[in-house]
Coordinates of C-alpha atoms in Angstrom, one line a residue:
M1 CA 5.1 151.9 30.0
S2 CA 1.5 151.2 31.0
A3 CA 0.3 151.2 34.6
P4 CA -1.2 147.8 35.2
R5 CA -3.9 147.0 37.7
S6 CA -3.1 144.8 40.6
A7 CA -3.8 141.1 40.2
S8 CA -4.3 140.5 43.9
S9 CA -8.0 141.3 44.4
D10 CA -9.8 138.2 45.8
S11 CA -13.1 139.2 44.2
E12 CA -11.7 139.3 40.7
S13 CA -11.3 136.4 38.3
P14 CA -8.0 136.0 36.5
L15 CA -9.7 137.3 33.4
T16 CA -10.5 140.7 34.9
A17 CA -7.3 140.9 37.0
L18 CA -4.8 140.7 34.2
P19 CA -2.9 143.9 33.7
L20 CA -3.7 146.1 30.8
G21 CA -1.0 146.4 28.2
T22 CA 0.0 146.3 24.6
T23 CA 3.4 145.0 23.4
A24 CA 4.6 141.5 24.4
V25 CA 7.4 139.0 23.7
V26 CA 6.6 135.3 24.1
Y27 CA 9.3 133.2 25.7
C28 CA 9.2 129.6 24.4
E29 CA 12.7 128.3 24.2
G30 CA 13.0 124.8 22.9
Q31 CA 9.2 124.3 22.6
F32 CA 7.7 126.6 19.9
G33 CA 5.6 124.5 17.6
E34 CA 5.7 121.6 20.1
Q35 CA 3.0 120.3 22.4
D36 CA 4.5 122.0 25.5
G37 CA 4.7 125.3 23.6
K38 CA 0.9 125.4 23.2
T39 CA 0.6 128.8 25.0
A40 CA 3.1 130.4 22.6
N41 CA 1.5 128.6 19.6
G42 CA -1.9 129.9 20.6
L43 CA -0.8 133.5 21.1
V44 CA 0.9 133.6 17.7
R45 CA -2.4 132.5 16.2
H46 CA -4.7 134.7 18.2
S47 CA -4.5 137.4 20.8
E48 CA -7.1 140.0 21.7
K49 CA -5.1 141.4 24.6
Y50 CA -1.4 141.7 23.6
E51 CA 0.4 142.8 20.5
V52 CA 2.8 139.9 20.1
L53 CA 6.1 141.3 18.7
S54 CA 8.2 138.2 18.6
V55 CA 8.7 134.7 20.0
I56 CA 11.9 133.5 21.6
D57 CA 13.1 130.0 20.6
S58 CA 16.8 129.8 19.4
R59 CA 16.0 126.5 17.5
H60 CA 13.9 128.3 15.0
A61 CA 15.5 131.8 15.0
G62 CA 14.9 133.7 11.8
V63 CA 11.7 132.1 10.7
D64 CA 8.2 133.7 10.6
A65 CA 6.1 132.3 13.4
G66 CA 3.0 132.0 11.4
L67 CA 4.8 130.5 8.5
F68 CA 6.4 127.9 10.8
L69 CA 3.2 127.0 12.5
D70 CA 0.6 127.2 9.7
G71 CA 2.3 127.9 6.4
T72 CA 1.1 131.6 6.4
T73 CA 3.2 134.5 7.3
N74 CA 2.0 136.8 10.1
G75 CA 5.0 139.1 10.6
I76 CA 5.9 137.7 14.1
P77 CA 9.6 136.7 14.0
V78 CA 11.1 133.9 16.0
L79 CA 14.3 135.2 17.6
A80 CA 17.1 133.6 19.6
T81 CA 17.3 135.6 22.8
L82 CA 15.5 138.2 24.9
A83 CA 18.2 140.7 23.9
D84 CA 17.3 140.0 20.2
A85 CA 13.6 140.5 20.9
I86 CA 14.2 143.9 22.6
G87 CA 16.5 144.9 19.7
H88 CA 13.8 144.0 17.2
A89 CA 11.2 145.9 19.1
G90 CA 13.3 149.0 19.2
G91 CA 12.9 149.3 23.0
V92 CA 11.7 147.3 26.0
P93 CA 8.2 145.8 25.3
D94 CA 5.6 145.9 28.1
Y95 CA 5.3 142.2 28.8
L96 CA 7.3 139.0 28.7
I97 CA 4.9 136.1 28.5
C98 CA 5.9 132.6 29.6
G99 CA 4.7 130.6 26.5
V100 CA 5.8 127.2 27.7
A101 CA 3.3 124.8 29.2
P102 CA 5.0 121.6 30.5
A103 CA 2.9 118.9 32.1
D104 CA 4.4 119.6 35.6
G105 CA 3.8 123.3 35.3
L106 CA 7.2 124.2 36.7
L107 CA 10.0 126.5 35.5
S108 CA 13.4 125.1 34.8
A109 CA 16.6 126.9 36.0
D110 CA 17.3 128.3 32.6
Q111 CA 13.7 129.6 32.2
R112 CA 14.0 131.3 35.6
V113 CA 17.0 133.2 34.4
V114 CA 15.3 134.5 31.3
L115 CA 12.2 135.7 33.1
L116 CA 14.3 137.3 35.8
D117 CA 16.2 139.0 33.1
G118 CA 13.0 140.4 31.6
I119 CA 12.0 141.7 35.0
S120 CA 15.4 143.5 35.4
R121 CA 14.8 145.2 32.1
G122 CA 11.4 146.5 33.2
M123 CA 9.1 144.0 31.6
H124 CA 5.9 142.8 33.4
I125 CA 5.6 139.0 33.6
I126 CA 2.6 136.9 32.5
N127 CA 2.9 133.4 33.9
G128 CA 0.5 130.6 33.0
L129 CA 2.3 127.8 34.9
H130 CA 1.1 126.0 38.0
E131 CA 4.2 127.5 39.8
F132 CA 3.1 130.8 41.1
L133 CA 5.9 133.4 40.8
N134 CA 4.2 135.7 43.3
D135 CA 5.0 133.1 45.9
D136 CA 8.7 133.0 44.9
A137 CA 10.8 135.3 47.0
E138 CA 13.4 135.9 44.3
F139 CA 10.8 136.9 41.7
V140 CA 8.9 139.1 44.2
A141 CA 12.1 140.9 45.2
A142 CA 13.1 141.4 41.6
A143 CA 9.6 142.7 40.6
L144 CA 9.7 145.2 43.5
R145 CA 13.1 146.5 42.5
A146 CA 12.0 146.9 38.9
E147 CA 8.6 148.2 39.8
V148 CA 6.8 145.7 37.5
T149 CA 4.0 143.2 38.1
I150 CA 3.8 139.5 37.9
T151 CA 0.5 137.9 36.9
D152 CA 0.0 134.3 37.9
V153 CA -2.9 133.5 35.5
R154 CA -3.6 130.1 37.0
R155 CA -4.0 131.3 40.5
P156 CA -7.6 130.6 41.5
K157 CA -9.9 133.0 43.4
D158 CA -10.2 132.5 47.2
T159 CA -12.5 129.6 48.0
K160 CA -15.2 132.0 49.3
H161 CA -15.5 133.3 45.7
L162 CA -15.7 129.9 44.0
H163 CA -18.9 128.4 42.8
L164 CA -20.4 125.0 43.3
F165 CA -22.7 123.5 40.6
S166 CA -26.1 125.2 41.1
G167 CA -28.3 124.1 38.2
R168 CA -28.3 127.6 36.7
I169 CA -27.0 126.0 33.5
F170 CA -30.5 124.7 32.8
D171 CA -31.7 128.3 32.4
V172 CA -29.3 128.8 29.5
T173 CA -31.5 128.4 26.5
C174 CA -28.9 128.6 23.6
P175 CA -27.0 125.5 22.5
R176 CA -23.6 124.8 24.1
I177 CA -21.0 123.0 22.1
A178 CA -17.9 121.6 23.9
V179 CA -14.8 121.0 21.8
L180 CA -13.2 118.0 23.4
G181 CA -10.4 115.7 22.2
T182 CA -8.5 112.5 22.5
D183 CA -5.4 114.0 24.2
G184 CA -4.0 117.1 25.7
A185 CA -2.3 119.8 23.5
I186 CA -4.1 118.4 20.4
G187 CA -5.7 121.6 19.1
K188 CA -9.0 121.9 21.0
R189 CA -8.5 125.6 21.9
T190 CA -7.5 126.5 18.3
T191 CA -10.5 124.7 16.9
A192 CA -12.8 126.4 19.5
T193 CA -11.4 129.8 18.6
L194 CA -11.8 129.3 14.9
L195 CA -15.3 127.9 15.3
V196 CA -16.4 131.0 17.2
Q197 CA -14.8 133.3 14.6
A198 CA -16.4 131.4 11.8
L199 CA -19.9 131.4 13.4
N200 CA -19.7 135.1 14.0
A201 CA -18.5 135.8 10.5
A202 CA -21.5 133.8 9.3
G203 CA -23.9 136.0 11.3
I204 CA -24.4 133.5 14.1
K205 CA -23.5 135.2 17.4
A206 CA -21.1 132.9 19.2
V207 CA -19.2 133.3 22.5
L208 CA -16.2 131.3 23.7
V209 CA -15.8 130.1 27.3
G210 CA -12.2 129.2 28.0
T211 CA -11.1 126.6 30.4
G212 CA -7.3 127.0 30.3
Q213 CA -4.6 129.5 30.9
T214 CA -3.9 130.2 27.2
T215 CA -7.4 131.4 26.4
I216 CA -7.2 133.7 29.4
I217 CA -3.9 135.2 28.3
Q218 CA -5.3 135.6 24.8
G219 CA -7.9 138.0 26.3
G220 CA -11.0 135.9 26.4
K221 CA -13.8 137.6 28.2
Y222 CA -15.2 134.4 29.9
G223 CA -13.3 131.5 31.3
V224 CA -11.4 129.9 34.2
A225 CA -8.1 128.0 34.5
L226 CA -9.9 124.8 35.3
D227 CA -6.9 122.6 36.1
A228 CA -5.9 124.9 39.0
L229 CA -9.1 124.5 40.9
V230 CA -10.1 122.1 43.7
P231 CA -12.2 119.5 41.9
Q232 CA -15.2 120.2 44.1
F233 CA -15.6 123.6 42.4
C234 CA -14.7 122.7 38.8
S235 CA -18.2 121.9 37.4
G236 CA -19.6 125.0 39.2
E237 CA -17.0 127.3 37.9
V238 CA -17.6 126.1 34.3
E239 CA -21.3 126.5 34.8
N240 CA -20.8 130.0 36.3
Q241 CA -18.8 131.2 33.3
V242 CA -21.2 129.7 30.8
V243 CA -24.1 131.4 32.6
A244 CA -22.1 134.7 32.7
A245 CA -21.5 134.5 28.9
F246 CA -25.2 133.8 28.3
E247 CA -26.5 136.6 30.4
G248 CA -23.8 139.1 29.3
E249 CA -23.9 138.5 25.6
D250 CA -27.2 136.9 24.7
P251 CA -25.5 134.7 22.1
D252 CA -27.0 132.2 19.7
V253 CA -24.5 129.6 20.7
I254 CA -21.8 129.1 23.4
V255 CA -18.6 127.2 22.5
V256 CA -16.7 125.7 25.5
E257 CA -13.0 125.0 25.2
G258 CA -12.0 121.4 26.2
Q259 CA -9.1 120.2 28.3
G260 CA -7.2 116.9 28.2
A261 CA -9.5 114.1 27.2
L262 CA -12.3 112.2 29.0
S263 CA -10.3 109.0 28.5
H264 CA -7.0 110.5 29.7
P265 CA -5.6 108.9 32.8
A266 CA -4.0 112.1 34.1
Y267 CA -6.5 114.8 33.3
I268 CA -10.1 114.7 34.4
T269 CA -11.2 118.2 33.5
S270 CA -13.2 117.0 30.5
A271 CA -15.6 115.4 32.9
H272 CA -16.2 118.7 34.7
I273 CA -16.7 120.5 31.4
L274 CA -19.4 118.0 30.4
R275 CA -21.1 118.3 33.7
G276 CA -20.8 122.0 34.2
S277 CA -21.7 123.2 30.7
Q278 CA -24.2 120.4 29.9
P279 CA -23.4 120.7 26.1
A280 CA -26.1 119.8 23.6
G281 CA -23.3 118.9 21.2
V282 CA -19.6 117.9 21.3
I283 CA -16.9 118.2 18.6
V284 CA -14.0 115.8 19.1
Q285 CA -10.5 116.8 18.0
H286 CA -8.1 114.0 17.1
A287 CA -4.6 113.5 15.7
P288 CA -4.6 110.4 13.5
K289 CA -0.8 110.1 13.4
R290 CA -0.3 110.4 17.2
R291 CA 0.3 106.9 18.5
V292 CA 0.8 107.7 22.3
L293 CA -0.4 110.4 24.6
G294 CA 1.7 113.5 24.3
D295 CA 3.2 113.7 27.8
F296 CA 2.5 110.0 28.7
P297 CA 4.2 107.8 26.1
M298 CA 3.4 104.7 28.1
V299 CA -0.3 105.1 27.2
A300 CA -1.6 104.4 23.7
M301 CA -3.8 107.0 22.0
P302 CA -7.5 106.2 22.0
T303 CA -9.3 105.9 18.7
V304 CA -11.7 108.7 17.8
A305 CA -14.5 106.1 17.8
S306 CA -13.8 105.0 21.3
E307 CA -13.6 108.6 22.6
I308 CA -17.0 109.3 21.0
A309 CA -18.5 106.3 22.6
L310 CA -17.1 107.2 26.0
I311 CA -18.4 110.8 25.8
E312 CA -21.9 109.8 24.8
A313 CA -22.0 107.2 27.5
F314 CA -20.8 109.6 30.2
A315 CA -23.0 112.6 29.4
D316 CA -26.4 113.3 28.0
T317 CA -25.0 114.7 24.8
R318 CA -24.1 113.7 21.3
V319 CA -20.9 114.2 19.2
I320 CA -21.8 116.3 16.2
G321 CA -18.5 116.2 14.3
V322 CA -14.8 115.5 14.3
T323 CA -11.9 117.9 13.7
I324 CA -8.4 116.8 12.6
N325 CA -5.0 117.8 14.0
H326 CA -2.9 117.3 10.9
E327 CA 0.5 116.8 12.6
L328 CA 2.9 114.6 10.6
M329 CA 0.3 114.4 7.8
T330 CA 0.4 115.4 4.1
D331 CA -2.5 117.2 2.5
D332 CA -3.4 114.0 0.7
E333 CA -3.4 112.1 3.9
I334 CA -5.6 114.7 5.6
G335 CA -8.2 114.4 2.7
A336 CA -8.1 110.6 2.9
V337 CA -8.7 110.6 6.7
I338 CA -11.5 113.0 6.4
D339 CA -13.2 110.8 3.8
D340 CA -12.6 107.6 5.8
Y341 CA -13.8 109.1 9.1
E342 CA -17.0 110.5 7.6
L343 CA -17.8 107.1 6.1
D344 CA -17.0 105.1 9.2
L345 CA -18.4 107.5 11.8
G346 CA -21.4 109.0 9.9
L347 CA -20.3 112.4 11.1
P348 CA -19.0 115.6 9.4
V349 CA -15.2 115.8 9.6
T350 CA -12.8 118.6 8.8
D351 CA -9.3 120.1 9.5
P352 CA -9.9 123.7 10.6
L353 CA -6.4 124.8 9.8
T354 CA -6.3 123.5 6.2
R355 CA -9.9 123.3 5.1
P356 CA -12.4 126.2 4.6
L357 CA -14.0 127.4 7.9
D358 CA -17.5 127.2 6.4
R359 CA -17.1 123.4 7.0
L360 CA -17.1 124.1 10.7
V361 CA -20.2 126.3 10.4
D362 CA -21.9 123.6 8.3
M363 CA -21.1 121.0 11.1
V364 CA -22.9 123.2 13.6
L365 CA -25.9 124.0 11.4
R366 CA -26.3 120.3 10.6
A367 CA -26.7 119.6 14.3
F368 CA -28.7 122.7 15.2
P369 CA -30.7 123.7 12.1
A370 CA -32.6 126.3 14.1
L371 CA -29.5 128.4 14.0
E372 CA -30.0 130.5 10.8
V373 CA -27.3 132.1 8.7
P374 CA -28.2 135.5 7.2
L375 CA -28.3 135.2 3.4
A376 CA -25.7 138.0 3.0
S377 CA -23.1 136.4 5.2
S378 CA -20.1 134.4 4.0
V379 CA -17.3 132.5 5.6
R380 CA -13.9 131.9 3.9

């Protein structure tokens, strides 16, 4: 088993403090493929840090995780129990990742039992919830007995290491594109990740700045769990990560992951992303078939047009395109919505998961023609 670094250094961000490791099982009982399973969903689609061996959700045991999510097999099975996951791995994997992300950020009694079971078997815990397990006496004692670590990804740095907005963002000369949306858990991180991959494949150097716990767990180099911070420091921490990405990578473009929605009554993080990153362009992610906000069914979904108007009124930026979350939609419906939105909004529209990724690249090049694609490059 690997020897992880401690996650307790005050001077480190969660990105650099995560333990080093390889094999992982993602626990997502009852939520895989759902909105509150977004951390597991994201790790199945993309992980630079962990080799994901399986997902635990007894409702879908026996299916391929990639086939279930996106219609393409990826060799990651969904299994019923932790014991099944260990049996499938042929030994105890290094990590058990909590892949659920409920709105309240708390563990249920049943979830506690599974994570404690993982600890007792010698697995390190990666926790992205608002509930910090290093503050829980039962978890701390269990980890000490098993000689494993618990990483609370959302735990912010000490206040003395946080950043206020400084204006350094105005020294960043490359375009910043924020991927915002009309609701939480609507696909902003997935679109941002695919956009960065597509741009790099096209020969345009792009860097992702994450703003949530899932991107950090996936192994992103730059980012901060924004919703765990005191609001006073949110804009400054976004700015600091964007500046770090600019200075560290010299990219052609920086893509900033969105959180919640600017119109959302419960989540205000989009405002800090707009202020802190000062994006030159925004892509808006929308689910046309979603009628109410995911975790707040008493609130109707905004229209994509109203969200665009709000974003452009709130910040000195412009929306450069719309991306579709195709939940509950047939392929014909996706195509019809894309056509209708392009006609009504006068913007390029695509679904990153069902349409060619070069449409995302074209969306960016249309807004920023100074970004040149090398002639020999191609994007599938």
